[in-house]
Structures are given as structure tokens and as C-alpha cells.
Coordinates of C-alpha atoms in Angstrom, one line a residue:
M1 CA 107.2 101.7 77.9
G2 CA 105.3 105.0 77.9
A3 CA 106.3 108.6 77.4
V4 CA 107.5 109.0 81.0
S5 CA 109.7 106.0 80.8
D6 CA 111.1 107.2 77.5
L7 CA 112.0 110.6 79.0
L8 CA 113.8 109.0 82.0
K9 CA 115.4 105.9 80.6
N10 CA 118.7 107.5 79.7
I11 CA 119.0 109.8 82.7
P12 CA 122.3 108.8 84.5
I13 CA 122.4 108.1 88.2
P14 CA 125.7 109.0 89.8
R15 CA 127.9 106.5 91.5
M16 CA 127.5 106.9 95.3
A17 CA 130.0 106.7 98.2
K18 CA 129.2 106.0 101.8
V19 CA 130.4 108.6 104.3
R20 CA 130.1 108.9 108.0
Q21 CA 129.2 112.2 109.7
H22 CA 130.7 112.6 113.2
F23 CA 128.9 114.5 115.9
E24 CA 129.3 114.8 119.7
R25 CA 127.8 111.7 121.3
E26 CA 127.2 112.3 125.0
R27 CA 124.4 110.0 126.1
L28 CA 122.9 108.4 129.2
S29 CA 124.0 104.9 129.8
D30 CA 121.3 104.0 132.3
I31 CA 117.9 105.5 131.4
P32 CA 115.9 104.1 134.4
A33 CA 118.5 105.3 136.9
A34 CA 118.5 108.8 135.3
V35 CA 114.7 109.0 135.5
R36 CA 114.9 107.8 139.1
R37 CA 117.5 110.5 140.1
E38 CA 115.3 113.2 138.7
M39 CA 112.0 112.0 140.1
D40 CA 113.5 111.4 143.5
R41 CA 114.4 115.1 144.1
E42 CA 112.7 116.6 147.1
E43 CA 110.8 119.3 145.2
V44 CA 109.5 116.6 142.8
R45 CA 108.4 114.2 145.6
A46 CA 106.7 117.1 147.4
V47 CA 104.0 117.5 144.6
V48 CA 103.0 113.8 144.6
R49 CA 100.5 112.7 147.2
P50 CA 99.1 109.2 147.9
G51 CA 95.8 108.6 146.1
M52 CA 96.4 111.2 143.3
R53 CA 95.3 110.2 139.8
I54 CA 98.0 111.5 137.6
A55 CA 97.9 111.7 133.8
I56 CA 101.2 111.3 131.9
T57 CA 101.3 112.5 128.3
A58 CA 102.6 110.4 125.4
G59 CA 103.1 112.1 122.0
S60 CA 103.2 111.0 118.4
R61 CA 107.0 111.2 117.8
G62 CA 109.5 108.4 117.8
V63 CA 111.2 109.6 120.9
A64 CA 114.1 107.5 122.1
N65 CA 113.4 105.3 125.2
L66 CA 109.8 106.8 125.4
A67 CA 108.2 103.7 126.8
V68 CA 111.1 103.2 129.3
V69 CA 110.9 106.7 130.6
I70 CA 107.1 106.6 131.0
R71 CA 107.4 103.2 132.7
E72 CA 109.9 104.6 135.2
V73 CA 107.9 107.7 135.9
A74 CA 104.8 105.6 136.5
A75 CA 106.7 103.2 138.8
F76 CA 108.0 106.1 140.9
L77 CA 104.5 107.6 141.2
K78 CA 103.0 104.2 142.3
E79 CA 105.7 103.9 144.9
Q80 CA 104.5 107.3 146.3
G81 CA 101.0 105.9 146.5
A82 CA 99.7 107.7 143.4
C83 CA 97.6 106.2 140.6
P84 CA 99.3 107.1 137.2
F85 CA 97.8 106.6 133.8
V86 CA 99.0 107.5 130.3
I87 CA 97.1 109.6 127.8
P88 CA 97.9 110.0 124.1
A89 CA 98.5 113.8 123.7
M90 CA 99.0 114.6 120.1
G91 CA 96.5 117.2 118.9
S92 CA 94.9 115.9 115.7
H93 CA 97.4 113.1 114.9
G94 CA 96.3 109.5 114.8
G95 CA 93.4 110.5 112.5
A96 CA 92.0 112.6 115.4
T97 CA 90.5 109.6 117.0
A98 CA 91.1 108.1 120.4
E99 CA 91.7 104.6 118.9
G100 CA 94.1 106.1 116.3
Q101 CA 96.1 107.9 118.9
K102 CA 96.4 104.7 121.1
A103 CA 97.6 102.9 118.0
V104 CA 100.3 105.5 117.4
I105 CA 101.8 105.2 120.9
A106 CA 101.4 101.4 120.9
E107 CA 103.8 101.5 117.9
Y108 CA 106.4 103.0 120.3
G109 CA 105.8 100.4 122.9
V110 CA 103.6 102.5 125.1
T111 CA 101.0 99.9 126.1
E112 CA 99.7 99.1 129.6
E113 CA 101.8 95.9 129.6
N114 CA 105.0 97.8 128.9
V115 CA 104.6 100.9 131.0
G116 CA 102.8 99.3 134.0
C117 CA 99.8 101.5 134.2
P118 CA 96.5 102.1 132.2
V119 CA 96.6 103.8 128.8
L120 CA 93.4 105.8 128.4
A121 CA 92.4 107.8 125.4
T122 CA 89.7 110.3 124.5
M123 CA 89.3 113.2 122.1
E124 CA 86.8 114.9 124.5
V125 CA 88.0 118.2 125.9
K126 CA 87.1 120.5 128.7
Q127 CA 87.4 124.3 128.9
I128 CA 89.5 125.2 131.9
G129 CA 89.8 128.9 131.3
S130 CA 90.3 131.6 128.6
L131 CA 93.1 133.8 127.3
E132 CA 92.8 137.5 127.8
D133 CA 91.5 137.8 124.2
G134 CA 88.6 135.4 125.0
R135 CA 89.9 132.3 123.2
P136 CA 89.0 129.2 125.2
I137 CA 91.7 127.1 126.8
L138 CA 90.8 123.4 126.1
I139 CA 92.5 120.3 127.3
N140 CA 91.9 116.6 127.3
R141 CA 89.0 115.7 129.5
L142 CA 90.8 112.8 131.2
A143 CA 93.7 115.2 132.1
A144 CA 91.3 117.9 133.3
E145 CA 89.6 115.5 135.6
A146 CA 92.9 114.1 137.0
D147 CA 94.5 115.3 140.2
G148 CA 97.7 116.0 138.4
I149 CA 99.2 116.2 135.0
I150 CA 102.8 115.4 133.9
S151 CA 103.7 116.7 130.5
L152 CA 106.4 114.5 129.1
N153 CA 108.1 115.2 125.7
R154 CA 111.3 115.5 123.8
I155 CA 112.6 119.1 123.6
K156 CA 114.0 120.1 120.2
A157 CA 113.9 122.7 117.5
H158 CA 110.4 123.0 115.9
T159 CA 109.8 122.3 112.3
A160 CA 107.7 125.4 111.5
F161 CA 108.5 128.3 113.9
R162 CA 111.0 129.8 116.3
G163 CA 110.2 130.9 119.8
R164 CA 110.9 130.7 123.5
F165 CA 109.2 127.3 123.5
E166 CA 109.3 125.1 120.4
S167 CA 108.9 121.4 120.4
G168 CA 108.8 120.2 124.0
V169 CA 107.0 120.1 127.3
M170 CA 105.2 123.4 126.9
K171 CA 104.1 122.7 123.4
M172 CA 102.8 119.4 124.6
L173 CA 100.5 121.3 126.9
A174 CA 99.3 123.7 124.3
I175 CA 98.9 121.4 121.3
G176 CA 99.1 117.7 122.3
L177 CA 97.0 118.0 125.5
G178 CA 94.4 120.1 123.6
C179 CA 93.4 117.2 121.4
Q180 CA 92.0 118.2 118.0
A181 CA 89.8 120.9 119.3
G182 CA 92.5 122.7 121.4
A183 CA 95.1 122.3 118.7
E184 CA 92.7 123.9 116.2
V185 CA 92.2 126.9 118.5
C186 CA 95.9 127.4 118.8
H187 CA 96.5 127.0 115.1
R188 CA 93.6 129.0 113.9
Q189 CA 95.4 132.3 113.4
G190 CA 97.8 130.6 111.0
I191 CA 101.3 129.2 111.1
E192 CA 103.0 132.6 111.4
H193 CA 101.3 133.1 114.8
L194 CA 101.9 129.5 116.0
G195 CA 105.0 130.4 118.1
P196 CA 103.4 133.2 120.1
N197 CA 100.2 131.1 120.5
V198 CA 102.0 128.1 121.8
E199 CA 103.5 130.3 124.5
K200 CA 100.2 132.0 125.3
F201 CA 98.2 128.7 125.6
S202 CA 100.9 126.8 127.4
L203 CA 101.2 129.5 130.0
G204 CA 97.4 129.6 130.2
I205 CA 97.3 125.9 130.9
L206 CA 99.9 126.2 133.6
R207 CA 97.7 128.8 135.3
H208 CA 94.4 126.9 135.0
A209 CA 95.3 123.2 134.9
K210 CA 96.7 120.8 137.5
V211 CA 100.1 120.5 135.9
I212 CA 102.5 119.3 138.5
L213 CA 105.6 118.3 136.5
G214 CA 107.2 118.5 133.2
V215 CA 109.6 115.8 132.0
G216 CA 111.9 117.0 129.2
L217 CA 114.1 114.7 127.1
I218 CA 117.1 115.8 125.0
E219 CA 118.6 113.6 122.3
N220 CA 122.0 113.8 120.8
A221 CA 122.7 113.7 117.0
Y222 CA 122.3 109.9 117.0
D223 CA 118.8 110.0 118.4
E224 CA 120.0 108.7 121.8
T225 CA 118.8 110.1 125.1
A226 CA 121.4 112.6 126.2
K227 CA 119.6 114.2 129.1
I228 CA 116.5 113.9 131.2
R229 CA 115.2 116.8 133.3
V230 CA 112.1 116.8 135.5
M231 CA 110.8 120.2 136.2
T232 CA 108.2 121.4 138.7
R233 CA 105.4 123.6 137.3
E234 CA 107.2 126.7 138.6
Q235 CA 110.5 125.7 137.0
L236 CA 109.0 124.7 133.6
P237 CA 108.7 128.1 131.8
F238 CA 112.2 129.2 132.9
E239 CA 114.1 126.0 132.4
E240 CA 112.7 124.8 129.1
P241 CA 114.2 127.6 127.0
L242 CA 117.7 126.7 128.4
L243 CA 117.1 123.0 127.5
L244 CA 115.9 124.0 124.0
A245 CA 119.2 125.9 123.4
E246 CA 121.1 122.8 124.6
A247 CA 119.1 120.5 122.3
K248 CA 119.8 122.7 119.3
E249 CA 123.5 122.5 119.9
K250 CA 123.3 118.7 119.9
M251 CA 121.2 118.5 116.7
A252 CA 122.3 116.4 113.7
R253 CA 122.6 118.0 110.3
L254 CA 124.0 117.5 106.9
L255 CA 127.5 118.9 106.8
F256 CA 127.1 120.0 103.2
D257 CA 125.7 123.5 102.7
Q258 CA 123.9 122.7 99.4
V259 CA 123.2 119.9 96.9
D260 CA 121.3 119.5 93.6
V261 CA 119.4 116.4 94.7
L262 CA 118.5 115.1 98.1
I263 CA 117.0 111.6 98.2
V264 CA 115.2 110.5 101.4
D265 CA 114.5 106.8 101.9
Y266 CA 111.8 107.3 104.5
I267 CA 109.5 110.0 105.9
G268 CA 106.9 109.7 108.6
K269 CA 105.3 111.2 111.7
N270 CA 107.5 109.1 113.9
I271 CA 110.5 110.8 112.3
S272 CA 109.3 114.4 112.4
G273 CA 106.1 116.5 112.7
E274 CA 106.6 117.3 109.0
G275 CA 107.7 113.8 107.9
M276 CA 111.2 114.9 107.3
D277 CA 112.8 117.5 109.6
P278 CA 113.2 120.8 107.7
N279 CA 116.0 121.7 110.1
I280 CA 117.9 119.1 108.1
A281 CA 116.2 118.8 104.8
G282 CA 115.9 122.6 104.4
R283 CA 112.3 122.8 103.1
W284 CA 110.1 125.1 105.2
I285 CA 106.5 126.1 105.1
V286 CA 107.4 129.6 106.3
P287 CA 109.9 131.6 104.2
N288 CA 111.5 133.5 107.1
I289 CA 113.3 130.5 108.5
Q290 CA 116.5 129.4 106.8
A291 CA 118.1 126.3 108.1
G292 CA 119.2 122.9 106.8
I293 CA 120.7 122.0 103.5
R294 CA 119.8 123.9 100.3
A295 CA 118.6 121.3 97.9
S296 CA 117.3 122.1 94.5
R297 CA 115.1 119.0 94.3
I298 CA 114.0 116.4 96.9
G299 CA 112.7 112.9 96.2
I300 CA 111.0 110.5 98.7
L301 CA 111.2 106.8 98.3
D302 CA 109.0 105.4 101.1
L303 CA 106.8 106.0 104.2
T304 CA 107.7 104.4 107.6
D305 CA 105.4 101.7 108.8
E306 CA 105.0 103.5 112.1
T307 CA 103.4 106.6 110.5
L308 CA 100.3 104.5 109.7
G309 CA 99.9 106.1 106.3
N310 CA 100.2 109.7 107.6
F311 CA 102.1 111.5 104.8
V312 CA 102.3 115.0 106.3
G313 CA 105.4 116.5 104.8
L314 CA 105.2 114.8 101.5
G315 CA 104.1 118.1 99.9
M316 CA 107.5 119.5 100.6
A317 CA 109.1 117.1 98.2
D318 CA 109.3 117.3 94.4
T319 CA 109.0 113.6 93.6
C320 CA 108.1 110.3 95.3
S321 CA 107.7 106.7 94.4
R322 CA 104.4 104.9 93.7
R323 CA 105.1 102.9 96.9
V324 CA 104.6 106.0 98.9
I325 CA 101.3 106.8 97.2
D326 CA 100.1 103.2 97.7
K327 CA 100.7 103.6 101.5
I328 CA 99.1 106.9 102.2
S329 CA 96.0 107.4 104.4
T330 CA 94.0 110.6 103.9
E331 CA 92.0 109.7 107.1
N332 CA 95.2 109.7 109.1
T333 CA 96.7 112.7 107.4
Y334 CA 94.1 115.3 106.5
P335 CA 93.0 116.0 110.1
N336 CA 96.5 117.6 110.5
S337 CA 95.9 120.1 107.8
L338 CA 92.3 120.7 108.6
T339 CA 93.4 121.5 112.1
S340 CA 96.6 123.5 111.4
T341 CA 95.2 125.2 108.2
V342 CA 98.5 124.4 106.5
T343 CA 97.7 122.8 103.1
M344 CA 101.1 122.5 101.6
L345 CA 102.2 119.6 103.8
C346 CA 99.5 117.3 102.5
K347 CA 99.9 117.9 98.8
L348 CA 101.1 115.1 96.6
P349 CA 104.3 115.5 94.5
M350 CA 104.9 113.9 91.1
F351 CA 105.2 110.1 91.6
F352 CA 107.0 107.4 89.6
E353 CA 106.9 103.7 89.4
G354 CA 110.0 102.6 91.3
H355 CA 113.0 104.0 93.2
K356 CA 115.2 104.1 90.1
Q357 CA 112.6 106.1 88.1
T358 CA 111.9 108.4 91.1
I359 CA 115.6 109.2 91.4
Q360 CA 116.0 109.7 87.6
A361 CA 113.1 112.1 87.6
T362 CA 114.4 114.1 90.5
I363 CA 117.8 114.4 88.7
K364 CA 116.2 115.4 85.4
M365 CA 114.2 118.2 87.0
V366 CA 117.2 120.0 88.5
P367 CA 117.3 123.3 86.5
G368 CA 120.4 124.6 84.9
V369 CA 122.5 121.5 85.5
D370 CA 123.4 118.7 83.0
P371 CA 122.1 115.5 84.6
K372 CA 125.5 113.9 84.4
D373 CA 126.9 116.7 86.6
V374 CA 124.2 116.7 89.3
T375 CA 125.4 116.5 92.9
M376 CA 123.3 114.1 95.0
I377 CA 123.0 113.1 98.7
R378 CA 120.9 110.1 99.9
I379 CA 119.9 109.7 103.5
G380 CA 117.9 107.0 105.3
S381 CA 115.7 109.6 107.0
T382 CA 116.3 112.9 108.9
L383 CA 116.7 110.7 112.0
A384 CA 119.6 108.9 110.4
M385 CA 122.4 111.4 110.0
D386 CA 125.5 109.3 110.9
T387 CA 125.8 107.4 107.6
I388 CA 124.8 108.9 104.3
W389 CA 125.7 108.5 100.7
I390 CA 127.1 111.2 98.4
S391 CA 127.7 111.3 94.7
E392 CA 131.2 110.7 93.3
N393 CA 131.6 114.4 92.3
L394 CA 131.2 115.4 96.0
L395 CA 134.1 113.2 97.3
E396 CA 136.8 115.8 97.0
K397 CA 134.7 118.3 98.8
A398 CA 133.9 115.8 101.5
K399 CA 137.5 115.3 102.2
Q400 CA 137.8 119.0 103.1
I401 CA 134.9 119.0 105.5
P402 CA 135.7 118.5 109.2
G403 CA 133.6 115.7 110.7
L404 CA 133.2 113.8 107.5
E405 CA 134.8 110.4 107.0
V406 CA 134.7 108.7 103.6
L407 CA 134.1 105.0 104.1
G408 CA 134.7 103.6 100.6
D409 CA 134.8 104.1 96.9
A410 CA 131.9 105.3 94.9
E411 CA 129.7 102.5 93.5
E412 CA 126.8 102.1 91.2
M413 CA 123.4 102.0 92.9
I414 CA 121.9 98.5 92.8
F415 CA 118.2 98.2 92.0
D416 CA 116.1 95.0 92.1
E417 CA 114.0 93.7 89.3
N418 CA 111.3 96.3 90.2
G419 CA 113.7 99.2 90.1
D420 CA 113.8 99.5 93.9
L421 CA 116.7 99.9 96.3
F422 CA 115.1 98.1 99.2
P423 CA 112.1 95.8 99.8

């Protein structure tokens, strides 16, 4: 027992109750049929010609049904006589290497075997034009050399800026398709300029590149595919803002306004661009955005396997477990900050030996509140908002919140011999 253990050993952990958050749950029942309906529209078929080599983008997020959607898009293109192939399009993610980016999308099932067409990767870029201010427009060489490009991505609220285009098909063009070099040009002016720059570069790519279609996916609050929309290049800049507004209405959230302690079981790049979505967790790298729960302290218990050691977003937390530290990969993480110029996301918080000690430390560091009176919420991740755990002293409040269902009595948290909640 050392000084840290002595300071934490008597910090009480509240009894926790499981509750369910209810959200609207419209979803597509037949994903292949939905893709087929969209791709089989006359204006979509008109842009696909026999013999065309067409690049389809695949990003670094855990998008629901990603491999299925790509497979169906590729199958339709082949039926039209085209030659589709998939390219990882994720800026500097995957350690900013072609092999790393292929490994990321393989984790999501995007392999040649699963999607029925080649998966090709490169970090080489070609300049296809310039913005009015002279900045170069760079895109993936394989995409630049193709006869057509299909930008495919989930559309949702961004984790660092607000704008006409946030996370989605247009940002995929500006950041994902730009590889590390193009993403760096777009980020170079700093995070406060990222929204306007995403718009400038994506519109520049639409002008200069052979973009033929955009495939936008919207998910409901349960991370299920709620809508698929295929847009022509002409429709894309006008339709995506409408789809973004629809996606924001469907977003999951924590139905509490504030809490003393938020414990997050898992963060990772497959969950959010910032490991945990600030639209839910409430921690932002820019001060002018206020959304999500207001939590005095946040603790992280683990990294997802799919994130491959990328710990972007960990710097937004106050504490984490040693398990997190043991899994981190600077090679897979630092390229993100070196490209975006945002250092905070890659900083390391205080870390503690096990889950129990991590939770106790997080509770102890809540200012102005006696540890026995701390309110606490625990979530699996910011992608798992249906079932959460709340401290016993939040139960009466929970009963007054529409959409919350208390599933049982508060119980002690059960830790194993290592002080962990799960393996």
C-alpha cells in the first residue's frame, strides 16, 4: 500500500441503479433493399458507365452496417459494368499509413472478401486544384486516378465544430479523402477555422475531382441505420445540411443536465473521432460549443480493441485506469494531433491501478462535494446510451425525467480480485 492507495482506500463508491433511456427508434429493416432503392434511381444510374473504375470511401468510424452498405453499392456498380474498389479515407488515422488504414476498416468487416471488390490503400496524394487563397487541394492518388469517386459516410454532428457540413459525406471529401497531407492543409489554420475550411475544401473537391455520388447514412439513437440517401454531385451540397439537421434530431444523449462524476467504460476511434462524443460527454476542445452533460469529473476505464491503441480523446478525461495506459499506441495516435495541431486530445490524465481505484480517485477530486454525496453516472460508451447506471441519490430525480425508466434497485458495484468491473 502506497500513499495513493492510502488516500483512496476509504473513498465511498455509491450504490448504482440500472436505468433505461428511451428514444425514438425508427430504423431500416432491410439494409440491402434500401441501398438498392437509392442506387437504382434514374439520376444515379445515369452517372455510372460500363468500364468506369470507381473508388468508394471507407472511414475510420464504427458506422452501423458499413460493410453491408459498401457491398451493396459495389454490387450495383458491377451490375452496371463498372469496376468498383474501396479506399480507406480517414486523413491521418490508422497511424497515417496505408497498412494501418486497411487494418482499421478490416476491423469493421470491410475486406475484399466481405464487400466483393478490391480494397486498395495509399497515403500518396495528388494536387487537383487550388483554393482562391492558393492553398492546394490534395486527394488520395487512387481516387484522383479513378474514373469516379463515391464518398460514403455517416452524417452526424461533429465533435469539434458547427457548420453547414459537419461529420458526413462532404467532410469525407475534405479530410478523409485528403489522406494525411490533405487533412493537414485543412487543419493548419487551427480548430476554430475547421468548419469553414471543411466547406471550402469539400466544395473545391467537388469542382475539381471526379466525384459522382455521395452516400449518406443516418443512425438513430441506438446506432442503427435509420436512413440511407444517395446523392448526385449536384445534390450533395444542398441535401447534406438537411440530412445533418435530421441526424441531430435523432441523436442519443444523457437525459440528465449535469452530474458530479461521469464514468465511461470504453473510448475509441471506432466510437467517436474524439474517443467519446462530446455531444454526449460534454467535454469540448473549443469553448464556444456547449452541448452534452455538464460533468465535474470524467473517468475512463478502458480502450476498445477496434481503436488499435489510438487514444485520441483521453486528454479530455480527468482520470483513467492503468489498463488504458497499457493499451495506448503513440504511433497510432500522435499523427492525429500532429496533423490537426490539437494537442489536448492526446494528453494523458492521472491513471490508477484498477477500475475501483480509478472511480474512487474521480470521486475524490470533485471539488466542493463530500465524496459520500457525489452524484455519478456510468455509461458503456457514448455509443451505448440506452442502458446506463446512476447513483442511488439520482433515483428520485430520474423518476421525474420523461424517457427514463428505472430497471431495478441500487446495488453495490462488484469488483474482481484486481479491482476491475469487467475483464
